[in-house]
């Protein structure tokens, strides 16, 4: 560089820093802040309507299967008969998990929560299938198939391992939901029970940008592998304000004890500003349409396999809460009746949230694929509330 050139450059006054833009107002919990564009799922929280790719979930729960709905969510359209057969076949072929993963699960503490076991085992899939080719549709298809196939096997395997038993191998002749129930008990489930369980998976499979799906999209935006995407979402789903609420609902109903205790219990809980588990939703100001479907599924199960007195208590709580919390737009959400359905199906309580994860894997994968299609890494800003710059004090001067 010549002297003249360097002299001229150092004489140019620095360009003034652009004036700081006024930051948008801070919205705790990002309430009402669009964080992505998505064509997967739409919620009308005032009418209580929920659609997947334009289809009413009530129709899907009645007419579709979980794997068909998963295909719809992930690829945007209902599959043809050939596409569905191939997809079901591929998922069925990948249900087994490596003995190394089963051995790893045997080293988990038996009293550990199955959601923690699931998060660890989902993440471990990345060790076995590490080739990452996010721009290759075959890689995407393979990862979708593997995750949908193996997550239920891992949930069922931990259930048996923690009881000191060996996991049951999947049954190739059984459809998705029936095979999961079989792997839990080694008994082929009643067809109505399997059909109702499949409908539960459908209505839990997607719900727009909830906390775990947001977590999945943030993780996906770094272009990491899909196993890390699902593992991060499983960890997020586990919390009691999200998927974990379904376990707490049964404990709450048992604590209330009897229908005549509902009103005093509720008045006390409201006075103490407790959150009533299974009630309230950021998006819905009416009863969650999934709660409506689950309630009807619960009734079908009771008609067939016998009544559950906790259901009468739940209905009494819903009525009492409508008077007291309804004016604030707080009504039953998806978690309110799901536990009663799973209890009637004989499923242990701490598997309710892992079952939510089995279903929601479809939605997480749909969002993973959508995020990859128009990716930009998530990197929001913050409003700094800490100290102004200050002087470092050596240890002996503090
Ligand atoms: N019981 C009593 N009051 C409630 C409830 C509830 N379940 N939910 C919300 N409220 C009240 C809350 O106290 C607050 O009142 P105020 O304005 O007087 O302080 C107001 O409603 C707004 O509550 P929020 O906590 O700011 O609402 P949010 O949108 O941040 O939270 C929620 C939504 C689902 C976390 C919350 O309703 C809740 O904690 N519900 C109980 C846990 C639950 O059932 N979770 C499952 C959610 S659905 C499935 C899923 O997404 O996984």
CSV table of C-alpha atoms and ligand atoms in Angstrom, one decimal:
chain,number,residue,atom,x,y,z
A,1,UNK,CA,0.0,0.0,0.0
A,2,UNK,CA,1.4,3.5,-0.9
A,3,UNK,CA,2.0,6.2,1.7
A,4,UNK,CA,-0.6,8.4,-0.1
A,5,UNK,CA,-3.2,5.8,0.1
A,6,UNK,CA,-2.7,5.0,3.8
A,7,UNK,CA,-2.6,8.8,4.6
A,8,UNK,CA,-5.9,9.3,2.8
A,9,UNK,CA,-7.6,6.3,4.5
A,10,UNK,CA,-6.6,7.4,8.0
A,11,UNK,CA,-7.9,11.0,7.3
A,12,UNK,CA,-11.4,9.8,6.5
A,13,UNK,CA,-13.6,10.5,9.5
A,14,UNK,CA,-15.4,7.3,10.8
A,15,UNK,CA,-19.0,7.0,9.6
A,16,UNK,CA,-21.4,7.9,12.4
A,17,UNK,CA,-23.0,4.8,13.9
A,18,UNK,CA,-26.5,4.4,12.7
A,19,UNK,CA,-29.1,5.8,15.2
A,20,UNK,CA,-30.3,2.9,17.3
A,21,UNK,CA,-33.7,1.7,16.2
A,22,UNK,CA,-36.4,1.8,18.8
A,23,UNK,CA,-36.7,-1.7,20.1
A,24,UNK,CA,-40.1,-3.4,19.9
A,25,UNK,CA,-41.8,-3.6,23.3
A,26,UNK,CA,-40.8,-6.5,25.5
A,27,UNK,CA,-43.5,-9.2,25.5
A,28,UNK,CA,-43.0,-11.8,28.3
A,29,UNK,CA,-43.3,-15.3,27.0
A,30,UNK,CA,-43.3,-13.7,23.5
A,31,UNK,CA,-47.1,-13.5,23.8
A,32,UNK,CA,-48.6,-12.5,20.5
A,33,UNK,CA,-45.2,-12.1,18.8
A,34,UNK,CA,-44.9,-14.0,15.5
A,35,UNK,CA,-41.6,-15.9,15.6
A,36,UNK,CA,-42.0,-17.8,12.3
A,37,UNK,CA,-44.3,-18.3,9.3
A,38,UNK,CA,-45.9,-21.7,9.1
A,39,UNK,CA,-48.3,-23.6,6.9
A,40,UNK,CA,-48.7,-26.6,9.2
A,41,UNK,CA,-51.4,-25.9,11.8
A,42,UNK,CA,-53.9,-23.2,12.5
A,43,UNK,CA,-55.6,-22.4,15.8
A,44,UNK,CA,-58.8,-20.3,16.1
A,45,UNK,CA,-58.7,-19.7,19.9
A,46,UNK,CA,-62.0,-17.9,20.0
A,47,UNK,CA,-64.0,-20.4,18.0
A,48,UNK,CA,-62.2,-23.4,19.5
A,49,UNK,CA,-61.1,-24.7,16.1
A,50,UNK,CA,-57.9,-26.5,15.2
A,51,UNK,CA,-56.8,-27.5,11.8
A,52,UNK,CA,-53.8,-29.4,10.4
A,53,UNK,CA,-52.9,-28.4,6.9
A,54,UNK,CA,-56.5,-27.2,6.5
A,55,UNK,CA,-58.2,-30.3,7.8
A,56,UNK,CA,-60.3,-30.1,11.0
A,57,UNK,CA,-58.7,-32.2,13.7
A,58,UNK,CA,-62.0,-33.7,14.7
A,59,UNK,CA,-62.4,-35.2,11.2
A,60,UNK,CA,-58.8,-36.5,11.4
A,61,UNK,CA,-59.3,-38.0,14.8
A,62,UNK,CA,-62.4,-39.8,13.5
A,63,UNK,CA,-61.2,-40.8,10.0
A,64,UNK,CA,-57.4,-40.8,9.8
A,65,UNK,CA,-54.7,-42.8,11.4
A,66,UNK,CA,-51.7,-41.3,13.3
A,67,UNK,CA,-49.2,-42.3,10.6
A,68,UNK,CA,-51.4,-40.8,7.8
A,69,UNK,CA,-51.8,-37.6,9.9
A,70,UNK,CA,-48.0,-37.5,10.4
A,71,UNK,CA,-47.5,-37.8,6.7
A,72,UNK,CA,-50.0,-35.0,6.1
A,73,UNK,CA,-48.2,-32.7,8.7
A,74,UNK,CA,-44.7,-33.4,7.4
A,75,UNK,CA,-45.3,-33.4,3.6
A,76,UNK,CA,-48.3,-31.1,3.5
A,77,UNK,CA,-50.8,-33.3,1.7
A,78,UNK,CA,-52.7,-36.5,2.4
A,79,UNK,CA,-50.8,-39.5,1.0
A,80,UNK,CA,-52.1,-41.6,-1.8
A,81,UNK,CA,-52.8,-45.2,-0.9
A,82,UNK,CA,-49.4,-46.3,-2.3
A,83,UNK,CA,-47.5,-43.5,-0.5
A,84,UNK,CA,-49.2,-44.4,2.8
A,85,UNK,CA,-48.5,-48.1,2.4
A,86,UNK,CA,-44.8,-47.4,1.7
A,87,UNK,CA,-44.6,-45.0,4.6
A,88,UNK,CA,-46.3,-47.4,7.1
A,89,UNK,CA,-44.0,-50.2,5.8
A,90,UNK,CA,-40.9,-48.1,6.3
A,91,UNK,CA,-41.9,-47.1,9.8
A,92,UNK,CA,-42.7,-50.7,10.7
A,93,UNK,CA,-39.2,-51.8,9.4
A,94,UNK,CA,-37.4,-49.3,11.6
A,95,UNK,CA,-39.2,-50.0,14.9
A,96,UNK,CA,-36.4,-52.0,16.5
A,97,UNK,CA,-33.7,-50.1,18.5
A,98,UNK,CA,-30.1,-51.1,18.8
A,99,UNK,CA,-29.2,-53.4,21.7
A,100,UNK,CA,-26.6,-50.7,22.6
A,101,UNK,CA,-29.4,-48.2,23.2
A,102,UNK,CA,-31.3,-50.8,25.2
A,103,UNK,CA,-28.1,-51.5,27.2
A,104,UNK,CA,-27.7,-47.8,27.8
A,105,UNK,CA,-31.3,-47.6,29.1
A,106,UNK,CA,-30.5,-50.5,31.5
A,107,UNK,CA,-27.9,-48.2,33.2
A,108,UNK,CA,-30.5,-45.5,33.8
A,109,UNK,CA,-31.9,-45.3,37.4
A,110,UNK,CA,-35.2,-47.2,37.5
A,111,UNK,CA,-36.8,-44.4,39.6
A,112,UNK,CA,-35.8,-41.8,36.9
A,113,UNK,CA,-38.6,-40.1,35.0
A,114,UNK,CA,-39.4,-41.7,31.6
A,115,UNK,CA,-39.2,-38.3,29.9
A,116,UNK,CA,-35.6,-38.0,31.0
A,117,UNK,CA,-34.9,-41.5,29.7
A,118,UNK,CA,-36.6,-40.6,26.4
A,119,UNK,CA,-34.7,-37.4,26.0
A,120,UNK,CA,-31.4,-39.2,26.5
A,121,UNK,CA,-32.2,-42.1,24.2
A,122,UNK,CA,-33.6,-39.8,21.5
A,123,UNK,CA,-30.4,-37.8,21.6
A,124,UNK,CA,-28.3,-41.0,21.4
A,125,UNK,CA,-29.8,-41.8,18.0
A,126,UNK,CA,-27.5,-39.1,16.7
A,127,UNK,CA,-24.6,-41.3,17.6
A,128,UNK,CA,-25.8,-44.1,15.5
A,129,UNK,CA,-27.1,-42.2,12.5
A,130,UNK,CA,-24.6,-39.3,12.3
A,131,UNK,CA,-24.5,-38.8,8.6
A,132,UNK,CA,-26.2,-35.4,8.1
A,133,UNK,CA,-27.5,-34.4,4.7
A,134,UNK,CA,-30.1,-31.8,5.3
A,135,UNK,CA,-30.6,-30.9,1.7
A,136,UNK,CA,-31.2,-34.5,0.7
A,137,UNK,CA,-34.9,-35.5,0.6
A,138,UNK,CA,-34.0,-39.2,1.1
A,139,UNK,CA,-32.1,-38.3,4.3
A,140,UNK,CA,-35.1,-36.3,5.5
A,141,UNK,CA,-37.5,-39.2,4.8
A,142,UNK,CA,-35.1,-41.6,6.5
A,143,UNK,CA,-34.8,-39.5,9.6
A,144,UNK,CA,-38.6,-39.0,9.8
A,145,UNK,CA,-39.2,-42.7,9.5
A,146,UNK,CA,-36.6,-43.6,12.1
A,147,UNK,CA,-37.8,-41.1,14.7
A,148,UNK,CA,-41.4,-42.0,14.3
A,149,UNK,CA,-40.6,-45.7,14.4
A,150,UNK,CA,-38.1,-45.7,17.3
A,151,UNK,CA,-39.5,-43.2,19.8
A,152,UNK,CA,-42.4,-45.5,20.9
A,153,UNK,CA,-40.1,-48.5,21.1
A,154,UNK,CA,-37.8,-46.5,23.4
A,155,UNK,CA,-40.7,-45.4,25.6
A,156,UNK,CA,-42.0,-49.0,25.9
A,157,UNK,CA,-38.4,-50.4,26.4
A,158,UNK,CA,-37.7,-48.1,29.4
A,159,UNK,CA,-41.1,-49.0,31.0
A,160,UNK,CA,-40.1,-52.7,31.0
A,161,UNK,CA,-36.4,-52.1,31.8
A,162,UNK,CA,-37.3,-50.1,34.9
A,163,UNK,CA,-39.5,-53.0,36.1
A,164,UNK,CA,-36.5,-55.3,35.7
A,165,UNK,CA,-37.8,-57.0,32.5
A,166,UNK,CA,-36.4,-57.3,29.1
A,167,UNK,CA,-38.0,-55.0,26.4
A,168,UNK,CA,-40.5,-56.7,24.1
A,169,UNK,CA,-39.7,-56.7,20.5
A,170,UNK,CA,-42.2,-54.8,18.2
A,171,UNK,CA,-44.8,-56.9,16.4
A,172,UNK,CA,-44.6,-56.4,12.6
A,173,UNK,CA,-48.2,-57.4,12.0
A,174,UNK,CA,-49.6,-54.7,14.3
A,175,UNK,CA,-50.3,-51.1,13.3
A,176,UNK,CA,-48.5,-48.2,15.0
A,177,UNK,CA,-50.8,-47.6,18.0
A,178,UNK,CA,-51.6,-51.3,18.7
A,179,UNK,CA,-48.0,-52.2,18.5
A,180,UNK,CA,-47.1,-49.6,21.1
A,181,UNK,CA,-49.7,-50.9,23.5
A,182,UNK,CA,-48.5,-54.4,22.8
A,183,UNK,CA,-44.9,-53.5,23.6
A,184,UNK,CA,-46.0,-52.1,27.0
A,185,UNK,CA,-47.9,-55.2,28.1
A,186,UNK,CA,-47.1,-58.1,25.7
A,187,UNK,CA,-50.9,-58.4,25.2
A,188,UNK,CA,-52.5,-57.5,21.9
A,189,UNK,CA,-54.9,-54.6,22.7
A,190,UNK,CA,-58.6,-54.6,22.2
A,191,UNK,CA,-59.3,-53.0,18.7
A,192,UNK,CA,-61.4,-50.2,20.3
A,193,UNK,CA,-58.7,-49.4,22.8
A,194,UNK,CA,-56.1,-49.3,20.0
A,195,UNK,CA,-58.3,-47.1,17.8
A,196,UNK,CA,-58.9,-44.7,20.7
A,197,UNK,CA,-55.2,-44.5,21.5
A,198,UNK,CA,-54.4,-43.8,17.8
A,199,UNK,CA,-57.0,-40.9,17.9
A,200,UNK,CA,-55.2,-39.6,21.0
A,201,UNK,CA,-51.9,-39.6,19.1
A,202,UNK,CA,-53.6,-37.7,16.2
A,203,UNK,CA,-54.9,-34.9,18.4
A,204,UNK,CA,-51.6,-34.5,20.3
A,205,UNK,CA,-49.5,-34.6,17.1
A,206,UNK,CA,-49.3,-30.9,16.4
A,207,UNK,CA,-50.2,-27.5,17.9
A,208,UNK,CA,-48.4,-24.7,16.1
A,209,UNK,CA,-45.6,-22.8,17.9
A,210,UNK,CA,-46.0,-24.2,21.5
A,211,UNK,CA,-42.9,-24.2,23.7
A,212,UNK,CA,-41.5,-27.6,22.6
A,213,UNK,CA,-42.1,-26.9,18.9
A,214,UNK,CA,-40.4,-23.5,19.3
A,215,UNK,CA,-37.5,-25.3,20.9
A,216,UNK,CA,-37.4,-27.8,18.0
A,217,UNK,CA,-37.4,-24.9,15.5
A,218,UNK,CA,-34.6,-23.0,17.3
A,219,UNK,CA,-32.5,-26.2,17.5
A,220,UNK,CA,-33.3,-26.9,13.8
A,221,UNK,CA,-32.3,-23.4,12.8
A,222,UNK,CA,-28.7,-24.2,13.8
A,223,UNK,CA,-28.7,-27.0,11.1
A,224,UNK,CA,-27.9,-29.7,13.7
A,225,UNK,CA,-29.2,-33.2,13.3
A,226,UNK,CA,-32.9,-34.1,13.7
A,227,UNK,CA,-32.2,-36.3,16.7
A,228,UNK,CA,-30.9,-33.3,18.6
A,229,UNK,CA,-34.0,-31.4,17.4
A,230,UNK,CA,-36.4,-34.0,18.9
A,231,UNK,CA,-34.3,-34.4,22.0
A,232,UNK,CA,-34.4,-30.7,22.8
A,233,UNK,CA,-38.2,-30.7,22.2
A,234,UNK,CA,-38.7,-33.7,24.5
A,235,UNK,CA,-36.8,-31.8,27.3
A,236,UNK,CA,-39.1,-28.8,26.8
A,237,UNK,CA,-42.3,-30.8,26.7
A,238,UNK,CA,-41.5,-32.4,30.1
A,239,UNK,CA,-42.3,-29.3,32.1
A,240,UNK,CA,-45.5,-29.1,34.2
A,241,UNK,CA,-46.7,-25.9,32.4
A,242,UNK,CA,-46.5,-27.9,29.1
A,243,UNK,CA,-46.9,-31.6,28.5
A,244,UNK,CA,-46.2,-32.5,32.1
A,245,UNK,CA,-49.6,-31.1,33.2
A,246,UNK,CA,-51.4,-34.3,32.1
A,247,UNK,CA,-49.8,-36.3,35.0
A,248,UNK,CA,-50.7,-33.6,37.5
A,249,UNK,CA,-54.4,-33.5,36.6
A,250,UNK,CA,-55.0,-37.0,37.9
A,251,UNK,CA,-53.1,-36.2,41.1
A,252,UNK,CA,-55.2,-33.1,41.5
A,253,UNK,CA,-58.5,-35.0,41.0
A,254,UNK,CA,-57.4,-37.6,43.6
A,255,UNK,CA,-56.5,-34.9,46.0
A,256,UNK,CA,-60.0,-33.3,45.6
A,257,UNK,CA,-61.4,-36.8,46.5
A,258,UNK,CA,-65.1,-36.5,45.8
A,259,UNK,CA,-67.5,-34.3,43.8
A,260,UNK,CA,-68.9,-32.6,47.0
A,261,UNK,CA,-65.3,-31.4,47.7
A,262,UNK,CA,-64.9,-29.8,44.3
A,263,UNK,CA,-66.3,-26.3,45.0
A,264,UNK,CA,-64.5,-25.8,48.4
A,265,UNK,CA,-61.3,-27.1,46.9
A,266,UNK,CA,-61.6,-24.9,43.9
A,267,UNK,CA,-62.4,-21.8,45.9
A,268,UNK,CA,-59.5,-22.4,48.1
A,269,UNK,CA,-57.1,-23.0,45.1
A,270,UNK,CA,-58.3,-19.8,43.4
A,271,UNK,CA,-57.9,-17.8,46.7
A,272,UNK,CA,-54.4,-19.1,47.0
A,273,UNK,CA,-53.8,-18.2,43.3
A,274,UNK,CA,-52.9,-21.8,42.4
A,275,UNK,CA,-52.9,-22.8,38.8
A,276,UNK,CA,-55.6,-25.5,38.2
A,277,UNK,CA,-53.8,-28.2,36.2
A,278,UNK,CA,-55.4,-29.0,32.8
A,279,UNK,CA,-57.0,-25.5,32.6
A,280,UNK,CA,-56.0,-22.4,30.7
A,281,UNK,CA,-54.2,-21.9,27.4
A,282,UNK,CA,-52.3,-19.0,25.8
A,283,UNK,CA,-54.2,-19.6,22.5
A,284,UNK,CA,-57.7,-20.7,23.6
A,285,UNK,CA,-60.3,-18.5,25.3
A,286,UNK,CA,-62.9,-21.3,25.1
A,287,UNK,CA,-62.7,-25.0,25.8
A,288,UNK,CA,-59.8,-26.5,23.9
A,289,UNK,CA,-61.3,-28.5,21.0
A,290,UNK,CA,-58.9,-31.4,21.8
A,291,UNK,CA,-60.4,-31.6,25.3
A,292,UNK,CA,-63.8,-32.0,23.6
A,293,UNK,CA,-62.6,-34.9,21.5
A,294,UNK,CA,-60.7,-36.5,24.5
A,295,UNK,CA,-63.8,-36.3,26.6
A,296,UNK,CA,-65.8,-38.1,24.0
A,297,UNK,CA,-63.1,-40.7,23.7
A,298,UNK,CA,-63.0,-41.2,27.5
A,299,UNK,CA,-66.8,-41.7,27.4
A,300,UNK,CA,-66.5,-44.4,24.7
A,301,UNK,CA,-63.9,-46.2,26.8
A,302,UNK,CA,-66.1,-46.0,29.9
A,303,UNK,CA,-69.1,-47.4,28.0
A,304,UNK,CA,-67.0,-50.3,26.9
A,305,UNK,CA,-64.7,-51.1,29.8
A,306,UNK,CA,-66.5,-49.6,32.8
A,307,UNK,CA,-66.9,-46.2,34.4
A,308,UNK,CA,-64.3,-44.3,36.3
A,309,UNK,CA,-65.5,-42.2,39.2
A,310,UNK,CA,-62.7,-39.7,38.7
A,311,UNK,CA,-64.5,-38.8,35.5
A,312,UNK,CA,-67.6,-37.5,37.5
A,313,UNK,CA,-65.2,-35.5,39.6
A,314,UNK,CA,-63.5,-34.1,36.5
A,315,UNK,CA,-66.9,-33.1,35.0
A,316,UNK,CA,-67.9,-31.4,38.4
A,317,UNK,CA,-64.6,-29.5,38.4
A,318,UNK,CA,-65.2,-28.4,34.8
A,319,UNK,CA,-68.6,-27.1,35.7
A,320,UNK,CA,-67.4,-25.3,38.9
A,321,UNK,CA,-64.4,-23.8,37.0
A,322,UNK,CA,-66.7,-22.5,34.2
A,323,UNK,CA,-68.5,-20.3,36.7
A,324,UNK,CA,-65.3,-19.1,38.4
A,325,UNK,CA,-62.6,-19.0,35.7
A,326,UNK,CA,-64.7,-19.0,32.5
A,327,UNK,CA,-65.1,-15.2,32.6
A,328,UNK,CA,-61.3,-15.0,32.3
A,329,UNK,CA,-61.3,-17.4,29.3
A,330,UNK,CA,-59.9,-20.3,31.3
A,331,UNK,CA,-61.4,-23.6,30.3
A,332,UNK,CA,-60.1,-27.2,30.1
A,333,UNK,CA,-57.1,-27.8,27.8
A,334,UNK,CA,-55.9,-30.9,26.1
A,335,UNK,CA,-54.4,-32.3,29.3
A,336,UNK,CA,-57.6,-32.3,31.3
A,337,UNK,CA,-59.2,-35.4,30.0
A,338,UNK,CA,-56.2,-37.2,28.4
A,339,UNK,CA,-55.1,-38.7,31.7
A,340,UNK,CA,-58.5,-40.3,32.3
A,341,UNK,CA,-58.3,-41.9,28.8
A,342,UNK,CA,-54.8,-43.3,29.5
A,343,UNK,CA,-55.7,-44.4,33.0
A,344,UNK,CA,-58.6,-46.5,31.5
A,345,UNK,CA,-56.2,-47.9,29.0
A,346,UNK,CA,-54.0,-49.1,31.9
A,347,UNK,CA,-51.1,-46.8,31.1
A,348,UNK,CA,-48.9,-45.8,34.1
A,349,UNK,CA,-49.2,-42.1,35.0
A,350,UNK,CA,-45.6,-41.1,34.3
A,351,UNK,CA,-45.9,-42.4,30.7
A,352,UNK,CA,-48.6,-39.8,29.9
A,353,UNK,CA,-46.0,-37.2,28.9
A,354,UNK,CA,-43.8,-39.6,26.9
A,355,UNK,CA,-46.9,-40.6,25.0
A,356,UNK,CA,-47.5,-36.9,24.3
A,357,UNK,CA,-43.9,-36.9,23.0
A,358,UNK,CA,-44.6,-39.9,20.7
A,359,UNK,CA,-47.4,-38.0,19.1
A,360,UNK,CA,-45.8,-34.6,19.0
A,361,UNK,CA,-42.7,-36.0,17.3
A,362,UNK,CA,-44.8,-35.8,14.1
A,363,UNK,CA,-45.4,-32.1,14.6
A,364,UNK,CA,-41.7,-31.4,15.6
A,365,UNK,CA,-40.6,-33.1,12.4
A,366,UNK,CA,-43.0,-31.1,10.3
A,367,UNK,CA,-41.6,-27.9,11.8
A,368,UNK,CA,-38.0,-29.2,11.4
A,369,UNK,CA,-38.6,-29.8,7.7
A,370,UNK,CA,-40.4,-26.4,7.3
A,371,UNK,CA,-37.6,-24.6,9.1
A,372,UNK,CA,-35.0,-26.2,6.8
A,373,UNK,CA,-37.0,-25.0,3.8
A,374,UNK,CA,-36.5,-21.3,4.7
A,375,UNK,CA,-33.9,-21.3,7.4
A,376,UNK,CA,-32.4,-18.4,9.2
A,377,UNK,CA,-30.8,-19.0,12.6
A,378,UNK,CA,-32.9,-17.8,15.5
A,379,UNK,CA,-31.0,-15.1,17.4
A,380,UNK,CA,-33.5,-12.7,19.1
A,381,UNK,CA,-32.3,-9.7,21.0
A,382,UNK,CA,-32.8,-8.9,24.7
A,383,UNK,CA,-33.2,-5.9,26.9
A,384,UNK,CA,-30.2,-5.7,29.1
A,385,UNK,CA,-31.1,-5.0,32.7
A,386,UNK,CA,-27.7,-5.6,34.3
A,387,UNK,CA,-25.0,-3.4,35.8
A,388,UNK,CA,-23.3,-0.5,34.0
A,389,UNK,CA,-19.6,-1.1,33.2
A,390,UNK,CA,-17.7,-1.3,36.5
A,391,UNK,CA,-14.2,-1.6,37.8
A,392,UNK,CA,-12.6,-5.1,38.4
A,393,UNK,CA,-11.6,-5.6,42.0
A,394,UNK,CA,-8.8,-8.1,42.7
A,395,UNK,CA,-9.9,-10.9,45.1
A,396,UNK,CA,-8.0,-9.5,48.1
A,397,UNK,CA,-9.6,-6.0,47.7
A,398,UNK,CA,-13.3,-7.2,47.7
B,1,LIG,N1,-55.8,-21.9,36.8
B,1,LIG,C1,-56.0,-20.7,37.4
B,1,LIG,N2,-55.7,-19.6,36.8
B,1,LIG,C2,-55.1,-19.6,35.6
B,1,LIG,C3,-54.8,-20.8,35.0
B,1,LIG,C4,-55.1,-22.0,35.6
B,1,LIG,N3,-54.9,-23.2,35.1
B,1,LIG,N4,-54.2,-20.5,33.8
B,1,LIG,C5,-54.1,-19.2,33.7
B,1,LIG,N5,-54.7,-18.6,34.8
B,1,LIG,C6,-54.8,-17.2,35.1
B,1,LIG,C7,-53.5,-16.7,35.7
B,1,LIG,O1,-53.4,-16.8,37.1
B,1,LIG,C8,-53.5,-15.3,35.2
B,1,LIG,O2,-54.4,-14.5,36.1
B,1,LIG,P1,-54.1,-13.0,36.4
B,1,LIG,O3,-54.1,-12.3,35.1
B,1,LIG,O4,-55.2,-12.6,37.4
B,1,LIG,O5,-52.7,-13.0,37.1
B,1,LIG,C9,-54.1,-15.3,33.8
B,1,LIG,O6,-55.0,-16.5,33.9
B,1,LIG,C10,-53.1,-15.5,32.7
B,1,LIG,O7,-52.3,-16.6,33.1
B,1,LIG,P2,-50.8,-16.9,32.5
B,1,LIG,O8,-50.1,-17.9,33.3
B,1,LIG,O9,-50.2,-15.5,32.3
B,1,LIG,O10,-51.2,-17.5,31.1
B,1,LIG,P3,-50.1,-18.1,30.1
B,1,LIG,O11,-50.7,-17.9,28.7
B,1,LIG,O12,-48.8,-17.5,30.3
B,1,LIG,O13,-50.1,-19.6,30.5
B,1,LIG,C11,-50.6,-21.9,30.7
B,1,LIG,C12,-50.8,-20.6,29.8
B,1,LIG,C13,-51.2,-23.1,29.9
B,1,LIG,C14,-49.2,-22.1,31.1
B,1,LIG,C15,-51.5,-21.7,32.0
B,1,LIG,O14,-52.8,-21.5,31.7
B,1,LIG,C16,-51.2,-22.8,33.0
B,1,LIG,O15,-50.3,-22.7,33.8
B,1,LIG,N6,-52.1,-23.8,33.1
B,1,LIG,C17,-52.0,-24.9,34.0
B,1,LIG,C18,-51.0,-25.9,33.4
B,1,LIG,C19,-51.5,-26.6,32.2
B,1,LIG,O16,-52.6,-27.2,32.2
B,1,LIG,N7,-50.7,-26.8,31.2
B,1,LIG,C20,-51.0,-27.5,29.9
B,1,LIG,C21,-51.2,-26.5,28.8
B,1,LIG,S1,-52.0,-27.2,27.4
B,1,LIG,C22,-50.9,-28.4,26.8
B,1,LIG,C23,-49.6,-28.0,26.5
B,1,LIG,O17,-49.3,-27.0,25.9
B,1,LIG,O18,-48.7,-28.7,26.8
